[in-house]
Coordinates of C-alpha atoms and ligand atoms in Angstrom, one line a residue:
R1063 CA 108.6 104.1 127.3
V1064 CA 105.3 106.7 126.4
P1065 CA 102.3 105.8 127.6
W1066 CA 99.3 108.6 127.0
V1067 CA 95.0 107.7 126.5
D1068 CA 93.4 107.3 123.8
D1069 CA 89.7 109.4 122.5
K1070 CA 88.5 106.2 124.2
G1071 CA 89.9 106.0 127.4
E1072 CA 92.0 103.2 126.7
I1073 CA 95.6 103.5 128.0
Q1074 CA 98.1 102.9 125.3
V1075 CA 102.2 102.3 125.3
N1076 CA 104.7 103.1 122.7
R1077 CA 108.4 102.7 123.0
G1078 CA 109.9 106.3 122.1
F1079 CA 113.7 106.7 121.3
R1080 CA 116.5 109.2 120.7
V1081 CA 120.1 108.1 119.9
Q1082 CA 122.7 111.1 120.1
F1083 CA 125.4 110.2 118.2
N1084 CA 128.1 112.5 117.8
S1085 CA 128.6 115.9 119.4
A1086 CA 132.2 116.2 117.5
I1087 CA 131.1 119.6 115.6
G1088 CA 128.3 120.9 117.5
P1089 CA 125.1 119.5 119.2
Y1090 CA 123.4 116.5 118.3
K1091 CA 120.6 117.5 115.7
G1092 CA 118.5 115.6 113.5
G1093 CA 114.7 114.5 113.2
L1094 CA 112.7 112.8 115.5
R1095 CA 110.4 109.9 112.9
F1096 CA 106.9 108.6 114.1
H1097 CA 106.0 105.5 112.0
P1098 CA 105.2 102.1 112.8
S1099 CA 108.3 100.7 111.6
V1100 CA 110.6 102.4 114.4
N1101 CA 113.0 100.6 115.9
L1102 CA 116.6 101.1 117.4
S1103 CA 118.2 99.7 114.4
I1104 CA 116.3 102.5 112.1
I1105 CA 116.7 104.9 114.6
K1106 CA 120.0 104.1 114.3
F1107 CA 121.4 104.0 111.1
L1108 CA 119.6 107.3 110.1
G1109 CA 121.4 108.5 113.3
F1110 CA 124.8 107.8 112.1
E1111 CA 124.0 108.8 108.1
Q1112 CA 123.2 112.0 110.0
I1113 CA 126.5 112.9 111.4
F1114 CA 127.9 113.0 108.1
K1115 CA 125.4 115.0 106.2
N1116 CA 125.2 117.7 109.3
S1117 CA 129.0 117.8 108.4
L1118 CA 128.2 118.5 105.1
T1119 CA 126.1 121.3 105.4
G1120 CA 129.3 123.7 106.7
L1121 CA 127.5 124.3 109.9
P1122 CA 128.3 123.4 114.1
I1123 CA 125.6 120.8 114.2
G1124 CA 126.6 117.1 115.0
G1125 CA 124.6 114.0 114.3
G1126 CA 121.6 112.6 116.7
K1127 CA 118.2 110.7 115.5
G1128 CA 115.1 109.7 117.7
G1129 CA 111.3 108.0 117.1
Y1130 CA 108.3 106.5 118.5
D1131 CA 107.1 103.2 117.4
F1132 CA 103.3 104.7 116.9
D1133 CA 100.9 105.2 113.6
P1134 CA 99.9 108.7 114.3
K1135 CA 97.2 107.9 110.5
G1136 CA 94.2 107.6 111.6
K1137 CA 94.4 109.8 115.3
S1138 CA 92.8 112.3 116.2
D1139 CA 94.5 115.9 116.9
N1140 CA 93.6 115.3 120.3
E1141 CA 95.5 112.1 120.5
I1142 CA 98.4 113.6 118.8
M1143 CA 98.8 115.7 121.3
K1144 CA 98.1 113.8 124.1
F1145 CA 101.1 111.2 122.6
C1146 CA 103.2 114.2 121.6
Q1147 CA 103.2 115.6 125.7
S1148 CA 103.9 111.8 127.0
F1149 CA 107.1 112.1 124.6
M1150 CA 108.1 115.2 125.8
T1151 CA 107.8 114.0 129.2
E1152 CA 110.4 111.7 129.1
L1153 CA 112.5 113.7 126.0
Y1154 CA 113.0 116.9 127.6
R1155 CA 115.5 115.8 130.2
H1156 CA 117.7 114.8 127.5
I1157 CA 117.8 117.8 125.1
G1158 CA 118.4 121.6 124.9
P1159 CA 120.0 124.0 122.3
N1160 CA 122.7 123.8 123.1
V1161 CA 122.8 120.0 123.7
D1162 CA 120.2 118.1 121.5
V1163 CA 118.3 119.6 119.1
P1164 CA 115.4 117.5 117.5
A1165 CA 113.1 117.9 114.5
G1166 CA 110.4 116.5 112.1
D1167 CA 110.8 113.7 110.3
I1168 CA 108.6 111.1 108.7
G1169 CA 105.1 111.8 110.4
V1170 CA 106.2 114.3 112.4
G1171 CA 105.3 117.7 110.8
G1172 CA 103.8 121.4 111.9
R1173 CA 101.5 120.4 113.9
E1174 CA 103.6 117.8 116.2
I1175 CA 106.6 120.4 117.2
G1176 CA 104.2 122.6 117.9
Y1177 CA 102.7 120.5 120.6
L1178 CA 106.3 119.1 121.6
Y1179 CA 107.7 122.5 121.8
G1180 CA 104.8 123.7 124.1
Q1181 CA 105.5 120.8 126.8
Y1182 CA 109.1 120.9 126.4
K1183 CA 108.4 125.3 127.8
R1184 CA 105.6 124.2 130.4
I1185 CA 108.5 121.8 132.1
R1186 CA 111.0 123.4 131.2
N1187 CA 109.5 126.8 132.0
A1188 CA 111.8 128.9 129.6
N1189 CA 112.0 129.6 126.3
D1190 CA 114.4 128.0 124.6
Q1191 CA 113.3 128.1 121.4
G1192 CA 116.3 126.8 119.5
V1193 CA 115.9 123.4 121.2
L1194 CA 113.4 122.2 118.4
T1195 CA 113.4 123.4 115.0
G1196 CA 110.7 123.0 112.1
K1197 CA 108.4 125.1 114.3
G1198 CA 105.5 127.6 113.3
L1199 CA 106.3 131.2 111.8
T1200 CA 104.5 132.8 115.3
Y1201 CA 106.9 131.3 118.2
G1202 CA 110.4 131.3 116.4
G1203 CA 109.9 129.0 113.4
S1204 CA 112.0 130.4 110.1
L1205 CA 110.6 131.3 106.6
A1206 CA 111.6 128.5 104.3
R1207 CA 112.2 125.2 106.2
T1208 CA 109.0 124.4 105.2
Q1209 CA 110.5 123.9 102.0
A1210 CA 114.0 123.4 102.9
T1211 CA 114.7 119.5 102.2
G1212 CA 112.3 119.4 98.7
F1213 CA 114.2 122.5 97.8
G1214 CA 117.6 121.8 98.4
I1215 CA 117.1 118.4 96.1
I1216 CA 115.9 120.1 93.5
Y1217 CA 119.0 122.9 93.6
F1218 CA 121.7 119.7 94.2
V1219 CA 120.1 117.7 91.1
E1220 CA 120.4 120.9 89.3
E1221 CA 123.8 121.2 90.0
M1222 CA 124.9 117.4 89.1
L1223 CA 123.0 118.1 85.8
K1224 CA 125.0 121.2 85.6
E1225 CA 128.2 119.5 85.9
A1226 CA 127.0 116.5 83.3
G1227 CA 126.0 119.5 80.6
K1228 CA 122.2 119.3 81.4
T1229 CA 119.5 121.6 83.5
I1230 CA 116.5 120.3 85.2
N1231 CA 114.1 122.4 82.7
G1232 CA 112.1 120.1 80.0
Q1233 CA 112.8 116.9 82.3
T1234 CA 110.0 114.0 82.9
V1235 CA 110.6 113.6 86.7
V1236 CA 108.8 111.1 88.8
I1237 CA 109.2 111.8 92.6
S1238 CA 107.3 109.7 95.3
G1239 CA 106.3 110.3 98.6
A1240 CA 103.5 113.1 99.4
G1241 CA 105.0 114.3 102.2
N1242 CA 106.8 117.0 103.1
V1243 CA 109.8 116.5 101.3
A1244 CA 107.7 115.2 97.8
I1245 CA 105.3 118.0 97.8
Y1246 CA 108.4 120.7 98.0
A1247 CA 110.6 117.9 95.5
V1248 CA 108.0 118.5 92.6
K1249 CA 107.3 122.5 93.0
K1250 CA 110.6 123.5 92.7
A1251 CA 111.2 121.4 89.7
Q1252 CA 108.1 122.8 88.1
E1253 CA 109.5 126.0 89.0
L1254 CA 112.4 125.2 87.3
G1255 CA 110.3 123.8 84.3
A1256 CA 110.1 120.1 84.9
K1257 CA 107.4 118.3 84.1
V1258 CA 106.8 116.0 87.2
V1259 CA 104.1 113.1 86.4
A1260 CA 103.5 110.9 89.0
M1261 CA 104.0 110.9 93.3
C1262 CA 102.5 107.9 95.5
D1263 CA 101.7 107.1 99.2
S1264 CA 102.6 103.4 100.6
S1265 CA 99.0 102.5 99.3
G1266 CA 99.6 103.4 96.0
Y1267 CA 100.4 105.7 93.2
I1268 CA 99.1 108.6 90.8
F1269 CA 99.8 108.9 87.2
D1270 CA 98.8 112.6 85.6
E1271 CA 100.1 112.9 81.9
D1272 CA 99.8 117.0 82.2
G1273 CA 101.8 116.9 84.9
I1274 CA 101.0 117.1 88.6
D1275 CA 98.7 119.5 89.7
L1276 CA 100.1 120.0 93.3
P1277 CA 97.7 122.9 94.8
L1278 CA 95.4 119.6 94.7
V1279 CA 97.8 117.4 96.4
Q1280 CA 98.9 120.0 98.9
Q1281 CA 94.8 120.7 99.6
I1282 CA 94.1 116.5 99.9
K1283 CA 97.2 115.6 102.1
E1284 CA 98.0 119.1 103.8
I1285 CA 94.7 120.3 104.5
E1286 CA 92.5 117.1 104.4
R1287 CA 95.1 114.8 105.1
K1288 CA 93.2 112.4 102.9
R1289 CA 94.6 109.3 100.4
I1290 CA 96.6 110.2 97.2
K1291 CA 94.0 108.3 95.8
E1292 CA 91.7 110.5 95.7
Y1293 CA 93.9 113.1 93.2
A1294 CA 92.6 110.6 90.8
V1295 CA 88.9 111.1 91.8
R1296 CA 89.3 115.1 91.4
K1297 CA 91.5 115.0 88.4
P1298 CA 90.1 113.7 85.0
S1299 CA 93.5 113.3 83.2
A1300 CA 95.6 111.0 86.4
K1301 CA 94.8 107.5 86.8
Y1302 CA 95.2 105.7 90.5
F1303 CA 96.8 102.3 90.9
E1304 CA 97.1 100.2 93.9
G1305 CA 100.7 99.5 95.6
N1306 CA 103.8 101.2 96.4
K1307 CA 105.9 99.8 93.6
G1308 CA 104.5 100.7 90.9
I1309 CA 105.8 104.3 90.7
W1310 CA 108.9 102.7 89.8
T1311 CA 107.5 102.4 86.4
V1312 CA 106.5 105.1 85.1
K1313 CA 109.1 106.6 82.0
A1314 CA 111.1 109.4 83.5
D1315 CA 114.2 111.1 82.8
V1316 CA 114.8 111.6 86.7
V1317 CA 113.9 109.9 88.9
I1318 CA 113.4 111.4 92.9
P1319 CA 112.7 108.6 95.6
C1320 CA 111.4 110.9 98.5
A1321 CA 108.8 108.5 100.7
T1322 CA 111.2 106.1 103.0
Q1323 CA 113.9 103.6 103.1
N1324 CA 114.9 101.3 100.4
E1325 CA 111.7 102.2 98.4
I1326 CA 114.1 101.3 95.6
D1327 CA 115.5 97.4 94.9
L1328 CA 117.7 95.9 92.6
N1329 CA 114.5 95.2 90.3
D1330 CA 113.2 98.6 90.6
A1331 CA 116.5 99.7 89.7
K1332 CA 116.5 97.8 86.9
I1333 CA 113.2 98.8 85.3
I1334 CA 114.2 102.6 86.0
V1335 CA 117.5 102.2 83.7
E1336 CA 115.7 100.2 80.9
N1337 CA 113.5 103.1 81.3
G1338 CA 115.9 105.7 80.0
T1339 CA 116.1 107.3 83.1
F1340 CA 119.8 109.2 83.2
A1341 CA 119.6 110.5 86.8
V1342 CA 118.7 109.5 90.3
G1343 CA 118.1 111.8 92.5
E1344 CA 118.0 110.5 96.9
G1345 CA 115.2 112.8 98.4
A1346 CA 114.2 110.3 101.1
N1347 CA 117.3 109.1 103.5
M1348 CA 118.7 105.8 101.9
P1349 CA 115.4 105.2 99.5
C1350 CA 118.2 102.6 97.1
T1351 CA 119.4 99.7 98.9
N1352 CA 123.1 99.1 98.6
E1353 CA 122.4 96.8 94.8
A1354 CA 120.3 99.6 93.4
E1355 CA 122.8 102.1 94.0
Q1356 CA 125.6 100.3 93.0
Y1357 CA 123.6 99.3 89.8
F1358 CA 122.8 102.8 89.0
L1359 CA 126.8 103.6 89.1
E1360 CA 127.9 100.9 87.0
K1361 CA 125.1 101.7 84.4
G1362 CA 126.4 105.3 84.3
I1363 CA 123.4 106.9 86.0
L1364 CA 124.2 109.9 87.7
L1365 CA 123.3 109.7 91.3
A1366 CA 122.7 111.8 94.1
P1367 CA 122.9 110.2 97.8
S1368 CA 120.9 111.2 100.1
K1369 CA 122.9 112.6 102.8
A1370 CA 124.2 115.3 100.3
A1371 CA 121.1 116.0 98.3
N1372 CA 118.3 116.3 101.2
A1373 CA 120.4 118.2 103.5
G1374 CA 119.2 121.4 102.6
G1375 CA 116.5 120.6 105.8
V1376 CA 118.9 120.0 108.4
A1377 CA 121.1 123.1 107.2
T1378 CA 117.8 125.0 107.3
S1379 CA 117.0 123.7 111.1
A1380 CA 120.9 125.0 111.5
L1381 CA 119.5 128.6 110.4
E1382 CA 116.0 128.4 112.4
M1383 CA 118.8 127.7 115.4
T1384 CA 120.9 131.1 114.2
Q1385 CA 117.7 133.2 113.9
N1386 CA 116.5 132.1 117.7
S1387 CA 119.8 132.8 118.8
M1388 CA 120.5 135.9 118.0
R1389 CA 116.3 136.9 117.9
L1390 CA 116.0 137.9 114.7
S1391 CA 113.9 136.6 111.9
W1392 CA 114.8 136.6 107.8
S1393 CA 112.9 137.1 105.1
F1394 CA 111.6 133.9 102.7
E1395 CA 114.0 135.0 100.2
E1396 CA 116.9 135.4 103.0
V1397 CA 117.0 132.0 103.8
D1398 CA 116.2 130.8 100.3
E1399 CA 119.4 132.4 99.4
K1400 CA 121.2 131.0 101.6
L1401 CA 120.2 127.3 101.5
H1402 CA 120.7 127.5 97.9
G1403 CA 124.1 128.5 98.2
I1404 CA 124.7 125.7 100.9
M1405 CA 123.3 123.0 99.0
V1406 CA 125.7 124.8 95.9
N1407 CA 128.5 124.1 98.3
I1408 CA 127.5 120.7 99.4
F1409 CA 127.7 119.7 95.7
K1410 CA 131.2 121.2 94.9
N1411 CA 132.8 119.5 98.0
T1412 CA 131.0 116.5 97.1
R1413 CA 132.0 116.5 93.8
D1414 CA 135.8 117.4 95.0
A1415 CA 136.4 114.7 97.7
A1416 CA 135.3 112.2 94.9
K1417 CA 138.0 113.6 92.5
E1418 CA 140.7 113.8 94.8
Y1419 CA 140.5 110.1 96.1
G1420 CA 140.3 109.0 92.8
F1421 CA 136.3 108.6 93.0
E1422 CA 135.6 110.9 90.4
G1423 CA 131.5 111.2 89.0
N1424 CA 130.7 109.2 92.3
Y1425 CA 129.1 111.3 94.6
L1426 CA 128.0 108.5 96.7
V1427 CA 131.7 108.0 97.8
G1428 CA 132.6 111.9 97.7
A1429 CA 129.9 112.8 99.6
N1430 CA 130.7 109.6 102.3
I1431 CA 134.2 111.0 102.3
A1432 CA 133.6 114.7 102.5
G1433 CA 131.6 114.5 105.6
F1434 CA 133.8 112.0 107.2
I1435 CA 137.3 114.2 107.5
K1436 CA 135.9 117.1 109.2
V1437 CA 133.8 115.0 111.8
A1438 CA 137.4 112.8 112.4
D1439 CA 139.6 116.3 112.2
A1440 CA 138.0 117.5 114.9
M1441 CA 137.5 114.8 117.3
M1442 CA 141.1 114.1 116.6
A1443 CA 141.5 118.1 117.6
Q1444 CA 139.7 117.1 121.0
G1445 CA 141.6 114.6 122.4
I1446 CA 140.7 111.6 124.0
V1447 CA 137.4 112.3 125.1
Ligands
LIG2741 P1 106.2 112.6 105.7 O1 106.2 111.9 106.4 O2 105.7 113.8 105.4 O3 105.7 112.0 103.9 C1 106.3 110.3 103.7 C2 105.6 110.2 102.3 O4 106.3 109.0 102.0 C3 104.0 110.2 103.2 O5 103.7 110.4 101.8 C4 103.7 108.1 102.9 O6 103.0 107.9 102.4 C5 105.0 108.2 101.6 N1 105.5 106.6 102.2 C6 106.1 106.2 103.6 N2 106.6 104.6 103.0 C7 106.1 104.1 102.2 C8 106.1 103.6 101.1 N3 106.9 102.0 101.8 N4 105.9 103.4 100.1 C9 105.4 104.5 99.4 N5 105.0 105.8 100.1 C10 106.0 106.0 101.7 O7 107.8 112.6 106.0 P2 109.3 113.2 105.2 O8 108.7 114.0 103.6 O9 108.9 114.5 106.0 O10 109.9 112.4 105.0 C11 110.3 111.7 103.6 C12 111.8 111.2 103.5 O11 112.5 112.1 103.5 C13 112.0 109.8 105.0 O12 113.3 109.4 104.7 C14 112.9 111.4 105.4 O13 113.5 110.6 106.5 C15 113.5 112.0 104.9 N6 114.3 113.3 105.1 C16 112.9 114.4 105.4 C17 113.9 115.7 105.8 C18 112.0 116.6 106.5 O14 112.9 117.8 106.2 N7 111.4 116.4 106.4 C19 114.8 116.3 105.8 C20 115.9 115.0 105.6 C21 115.0 113.8 104.6 P3 101.8 107.3 103.5 O15 101.0 108.7 104.2 O16 101.0 106.3 103.0 O17 103.0 106.8 104.9

């Protein structure tokens, strides 16, 4: 129960959760989500997926997830600080650098992590920097953590395309969302020569035939914290369309959903296939419904599953924990190079597990098997505990 007082002096009460799912290979690790849709069921599915994702990274991190059924939209900085402080006042007793290490997720970025960390430090009276990841660079954050999930997705997709004799260079790409993951997926895709033509938020999508102007998106979303609609007001070549489904009608070679769970259902999948898309990279957690995933596989679409493709964020969080323990900071290039190596490895392990168990080319099954085996082995080795 998370009580706080809003700017009008009224008392608000929200419900917070932290699900500690499995610690066989390391401390519980997984993000915190602030969104009105948050409930125990959503946090549990995310925590369950997180176990196998974290295992795939090859780093010593267990699986957990948390959240808060609070809508941060339209709240002042003061209100955000108040609810972060109240949330941490309860959460602090359940977490710690060797116990459980939360990070950001939907609605939780650098600002929120800062307020959460400040309150943790105040209560504990200790500089346990490794208790949270996604911290600011002035107090223990890692360079490249902000970019890591988005960059990692594109590194994984590029490996998957290379395996099929293709590359992302020159492809037309649609990336849904306009948050942390989407923005840095667009950045890396553009750096590797792709043309990204559409992005969205939960109100509607923008289509820009000239290719997305990312600094303009960042100005609107990261600095002004406005809606994506604003992009079309400022960019003459762009159009804005209301509704969060239309983005899947945009023709693209590669589609990368980076907004939220279940954003692509069977109907959307059919439209995407009809449009000639040959690869789908799941940037958000489980953005395709089971039916949509199966449809893509039946139609021979290359599918990068979220627990493998978006593992770069948590992998870099684990690198942040390493730097905190060493009391050192690595350069951007050093962290990015490690991230790249980790994503290439995740792809190889996923591909090889699929092949070994008779599912060649099915990266969905490959990621599940590769992630599961390590956790199961560690649990069995540790006995009945
Ligand atoms: P953000 O809150 O930064 O951004 C989420 C974006 O998705 C916003 O633009 C939001 O728009 C949009 N969105 C939310 N719901 C919908 C919807 N129903 N239809 C269309 N757009 C929608 O979150 P992140 O970028 O951090 O996370 C995105 C996804 O990636 C989540 O599934 C998350 O679990 C996953 N992920 C994140 C990681 C990270 O490091 N941040 C790591 C691994 C996975 P609006 O502003 O309108 O709500």
